[in-house]
Coordinates of C-alpha atoms in Angstrom, one line a residue:
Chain A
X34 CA -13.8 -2.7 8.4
X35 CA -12.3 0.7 9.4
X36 CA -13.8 3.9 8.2
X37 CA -10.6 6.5 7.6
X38 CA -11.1 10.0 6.7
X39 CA -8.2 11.8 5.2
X40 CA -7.9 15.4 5.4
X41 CA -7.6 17.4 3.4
X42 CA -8.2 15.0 0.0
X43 CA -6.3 17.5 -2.1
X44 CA -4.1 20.7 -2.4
X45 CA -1.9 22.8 -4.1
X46 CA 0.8 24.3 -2.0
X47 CA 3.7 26.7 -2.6
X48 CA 7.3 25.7 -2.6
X49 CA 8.7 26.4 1.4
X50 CA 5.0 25.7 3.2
X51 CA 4.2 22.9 5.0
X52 CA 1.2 20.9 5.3
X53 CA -0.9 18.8 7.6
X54 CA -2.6 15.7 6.8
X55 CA -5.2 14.3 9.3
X56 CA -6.1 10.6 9.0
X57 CA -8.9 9.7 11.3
X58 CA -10.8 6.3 12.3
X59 CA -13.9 5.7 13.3
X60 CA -12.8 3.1 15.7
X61 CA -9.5 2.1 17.3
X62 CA -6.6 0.4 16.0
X63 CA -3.6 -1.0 16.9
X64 CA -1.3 0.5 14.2
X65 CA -1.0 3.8 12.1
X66 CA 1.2 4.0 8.9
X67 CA 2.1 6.7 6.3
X68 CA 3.1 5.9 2.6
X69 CA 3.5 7.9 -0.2
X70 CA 3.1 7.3 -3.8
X71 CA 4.8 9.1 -6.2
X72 CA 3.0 10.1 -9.4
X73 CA 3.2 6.7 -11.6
X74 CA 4.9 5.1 -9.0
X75 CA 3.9 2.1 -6.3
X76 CA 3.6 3.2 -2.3
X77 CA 6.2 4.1 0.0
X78 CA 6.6 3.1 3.7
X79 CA 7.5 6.8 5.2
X80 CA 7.1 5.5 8.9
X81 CA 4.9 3.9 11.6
X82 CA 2.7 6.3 14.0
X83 CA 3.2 5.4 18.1
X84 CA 0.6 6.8 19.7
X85 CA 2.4 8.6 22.5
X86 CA 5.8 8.7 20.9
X87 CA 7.8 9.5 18.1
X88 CA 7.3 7.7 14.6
X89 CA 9.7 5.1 13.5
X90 CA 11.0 6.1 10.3
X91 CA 11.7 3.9 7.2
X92 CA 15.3 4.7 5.4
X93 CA 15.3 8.0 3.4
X94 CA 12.7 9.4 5.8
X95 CA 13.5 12.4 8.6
X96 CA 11.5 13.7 11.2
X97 CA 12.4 17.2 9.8
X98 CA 11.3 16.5 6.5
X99 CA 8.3 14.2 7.7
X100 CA 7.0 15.3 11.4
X101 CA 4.3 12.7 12.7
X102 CA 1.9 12.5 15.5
X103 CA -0.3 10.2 16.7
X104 CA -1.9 11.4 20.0
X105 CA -4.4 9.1 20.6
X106 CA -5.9 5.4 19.2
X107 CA -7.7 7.0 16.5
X108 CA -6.2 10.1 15.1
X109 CA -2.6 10.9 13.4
X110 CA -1.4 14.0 11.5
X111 CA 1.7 14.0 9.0
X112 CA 3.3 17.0 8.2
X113 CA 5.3 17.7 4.9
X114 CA 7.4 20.4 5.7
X115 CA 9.7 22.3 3.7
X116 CA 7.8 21.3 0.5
X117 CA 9.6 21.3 -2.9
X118 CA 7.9 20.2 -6.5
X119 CA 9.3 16.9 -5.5
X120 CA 7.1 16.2 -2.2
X121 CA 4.0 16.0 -5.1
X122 CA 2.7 13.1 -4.4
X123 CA -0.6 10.9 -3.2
X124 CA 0.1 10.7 0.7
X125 CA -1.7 7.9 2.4
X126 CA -2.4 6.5 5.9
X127 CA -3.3 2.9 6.5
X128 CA -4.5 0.8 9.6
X129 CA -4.4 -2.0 11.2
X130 CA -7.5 -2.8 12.9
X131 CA -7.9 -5.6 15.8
X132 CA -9.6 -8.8 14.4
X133 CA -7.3 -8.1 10.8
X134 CA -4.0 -8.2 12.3
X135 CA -2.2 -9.7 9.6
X136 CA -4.5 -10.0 7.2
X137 CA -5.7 -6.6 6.2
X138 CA -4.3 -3.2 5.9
X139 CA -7.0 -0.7 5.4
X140 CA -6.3 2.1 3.5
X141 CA -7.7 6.1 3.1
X142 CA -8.7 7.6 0.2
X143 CA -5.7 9.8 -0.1
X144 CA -4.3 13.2 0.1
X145 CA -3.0 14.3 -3.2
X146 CA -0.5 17.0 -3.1
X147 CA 0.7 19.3 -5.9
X148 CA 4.0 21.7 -5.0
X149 CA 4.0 24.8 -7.1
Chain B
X256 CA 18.5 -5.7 -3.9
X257 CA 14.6 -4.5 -3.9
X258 CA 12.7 -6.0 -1.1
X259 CA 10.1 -6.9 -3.4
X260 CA 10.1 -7.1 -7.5
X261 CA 7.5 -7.0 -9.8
X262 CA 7.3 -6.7 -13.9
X263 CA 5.7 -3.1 -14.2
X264 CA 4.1 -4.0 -17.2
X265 CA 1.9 -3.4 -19.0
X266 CA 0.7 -6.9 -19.1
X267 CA -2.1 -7.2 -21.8
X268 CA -4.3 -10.4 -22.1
X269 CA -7.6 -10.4 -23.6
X270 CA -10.6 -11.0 -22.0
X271 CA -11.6 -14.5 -20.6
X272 CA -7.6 -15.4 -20.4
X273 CA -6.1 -16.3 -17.4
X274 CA -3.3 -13.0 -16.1
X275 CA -0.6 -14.3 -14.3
X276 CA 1.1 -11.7 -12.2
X277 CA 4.2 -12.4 -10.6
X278 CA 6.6 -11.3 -7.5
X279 CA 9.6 -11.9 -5.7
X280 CA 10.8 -11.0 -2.3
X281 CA 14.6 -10.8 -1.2
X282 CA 14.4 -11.6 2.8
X283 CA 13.5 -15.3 3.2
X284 CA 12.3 -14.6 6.7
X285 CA 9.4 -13.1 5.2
X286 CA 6.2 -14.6 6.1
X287 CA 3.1 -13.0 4.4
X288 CA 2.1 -11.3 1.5
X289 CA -0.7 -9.3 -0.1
X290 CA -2.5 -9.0 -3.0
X291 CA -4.1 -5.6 -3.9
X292 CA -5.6 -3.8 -6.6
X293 CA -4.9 0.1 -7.5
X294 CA -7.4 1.4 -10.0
X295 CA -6.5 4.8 -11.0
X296 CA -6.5 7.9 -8.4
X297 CA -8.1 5.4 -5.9
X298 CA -6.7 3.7 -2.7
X299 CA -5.4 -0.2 -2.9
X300 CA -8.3 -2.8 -2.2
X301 CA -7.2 -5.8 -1.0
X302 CA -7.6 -9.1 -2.8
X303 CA -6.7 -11.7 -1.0
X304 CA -3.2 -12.4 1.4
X305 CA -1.2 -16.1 2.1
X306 CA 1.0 -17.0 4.2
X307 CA 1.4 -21.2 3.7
X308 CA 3.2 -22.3 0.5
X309 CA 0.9 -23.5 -1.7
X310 CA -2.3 -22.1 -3.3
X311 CA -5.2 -20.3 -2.4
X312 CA -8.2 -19.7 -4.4
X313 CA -11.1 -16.9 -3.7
X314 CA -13.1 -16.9 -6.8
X315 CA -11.4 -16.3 -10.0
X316 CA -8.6 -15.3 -7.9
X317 CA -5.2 -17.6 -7.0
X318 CA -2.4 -16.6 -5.2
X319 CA 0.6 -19.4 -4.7
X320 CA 3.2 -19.0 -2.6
X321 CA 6.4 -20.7 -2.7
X322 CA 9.0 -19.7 0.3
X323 CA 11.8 -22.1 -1.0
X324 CA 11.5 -19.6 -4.2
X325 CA 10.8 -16.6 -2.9
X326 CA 8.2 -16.3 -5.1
X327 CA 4.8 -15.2 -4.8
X328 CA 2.0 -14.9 -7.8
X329 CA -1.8 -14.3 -8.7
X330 CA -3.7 -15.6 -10.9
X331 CA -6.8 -13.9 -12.6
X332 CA -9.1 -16.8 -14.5
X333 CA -12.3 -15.5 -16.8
X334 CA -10.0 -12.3 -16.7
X335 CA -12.4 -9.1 -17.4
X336 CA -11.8 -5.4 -18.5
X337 CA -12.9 -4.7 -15.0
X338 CA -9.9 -6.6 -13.7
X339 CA -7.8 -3.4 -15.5
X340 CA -6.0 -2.1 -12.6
X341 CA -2.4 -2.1 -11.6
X342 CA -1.5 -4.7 -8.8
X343 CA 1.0 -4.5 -5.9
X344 CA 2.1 -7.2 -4.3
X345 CA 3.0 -6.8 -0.5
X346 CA 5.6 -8.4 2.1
X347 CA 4.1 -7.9 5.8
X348 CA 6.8 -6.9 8.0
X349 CA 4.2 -7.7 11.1
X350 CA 0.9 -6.0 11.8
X351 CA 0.2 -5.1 8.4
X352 CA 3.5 -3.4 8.2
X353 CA 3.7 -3.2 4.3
X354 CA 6.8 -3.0 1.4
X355 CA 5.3 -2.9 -1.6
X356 CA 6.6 -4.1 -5.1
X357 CA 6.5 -1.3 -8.4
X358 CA 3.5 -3.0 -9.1
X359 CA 1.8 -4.3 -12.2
X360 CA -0.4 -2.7 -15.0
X361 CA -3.0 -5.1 -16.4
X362 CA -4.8 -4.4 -19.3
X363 CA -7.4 -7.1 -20.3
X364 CA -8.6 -6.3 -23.8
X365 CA -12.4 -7.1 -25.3

């Protein structure tokens, strides 16, 4: 299965920043996807990372709010920008890895975001 | 109309029961689904996925499917306080694409 490594794994960020989450894969895979999870809540769909394009966004989701790059097979970045106390959440990126199309989406550990 | 609905819970069952968690999806086009656990501050972990109506067993664990229904369960047998965890069930959009339901909180008591 996929190794991912999320980046950072936590932090606490004023209100107005923006910040960067890396998700990277030890191997290659055919899809990229950001969710969110709300404190006590289930996960989100934000969007899916293209590599080489812009991120398809699920409904309630911006690019503003929500920037997303995926530059290559292995590596994309999701930006919370604009951060309020109500961006606090557990940001995760999932894959989908040849040979478990369809029948496993591998998960990271997690970025878990505080908004002060 | 959620895309997918689950009973948050809590669903309490003691130990060596049989937990039956329970899901329903609203687009009938829909043609898999996932199973996974969340324990707390830890990523999902898959337990099993289906995609024919039906049952499908992998250990103590059995998920049935029914399209006609729009219904999709698990089944926990010799349920364990390991088996504590909240579960998600899962419509795949394509390519792992997932919309997950609010989940359920089991708590399996000595």
């Amino acid at each position: 299965s996929a190794v991912i490594s999320q980046k950072p794994s936590r932090d606490i960020c004023q209100r107005g920043t923006s910040l960067t989450i890396q998700c990277q894969v030890d191997s290659q895979v055919t899809m990229m996807f950001w969710y969110r999870q709300q404190p006590g809540q289930s996960l989100t769909l934000i969007a899916t990372a293209n590599q080489g394009s812009e991120a398809t966004y699920e409904s309630g989701f911006v690019i503003d709010k929500f920037p997303i790059s995926r530059p290559n097979l292995t590596f994309s970045t999701l930006t919370v920008s604009n951060m309020s106390p109500e961006d606090s959440s557990i940001y995760l990126c999932s894959v989908t890895q040849l040979g478990h199309v369809n029948t496993e989406a591998f998960f990271g550990q997690g970025t878990r975001l505080t908004v002060v | 109309q959620k895309e997918v609905e689950q009973n948050s819970g809590p669903l309490s069952v003691p130990e060596g029961a049989i937990a039956s968690l329970n899901c329903t999806y609203s687009d009938r086009g829909s043609q898999s689904f996932f199973w996974y656990r969340q324990y707390s501050g830890k990523s999902p972990e898959l337990i099993m996925f289906i995609y024919s109506n039906g049952d499908k067993e992998d250990g103590r664990f059995t998920a049935q499917l029914n399209k006609a229904s729009q219904y999709v369960s698990l089944l926990i047998r010799d349920s364990q306080p390991s088996d504590s965890a909240t579960y998600l069930c899962a419509v795949n959009r394509g390519y792992n694409k997932l919309i997950f339901g609010a989940g359920t909180r089991l708590a399996v008591h000595p």
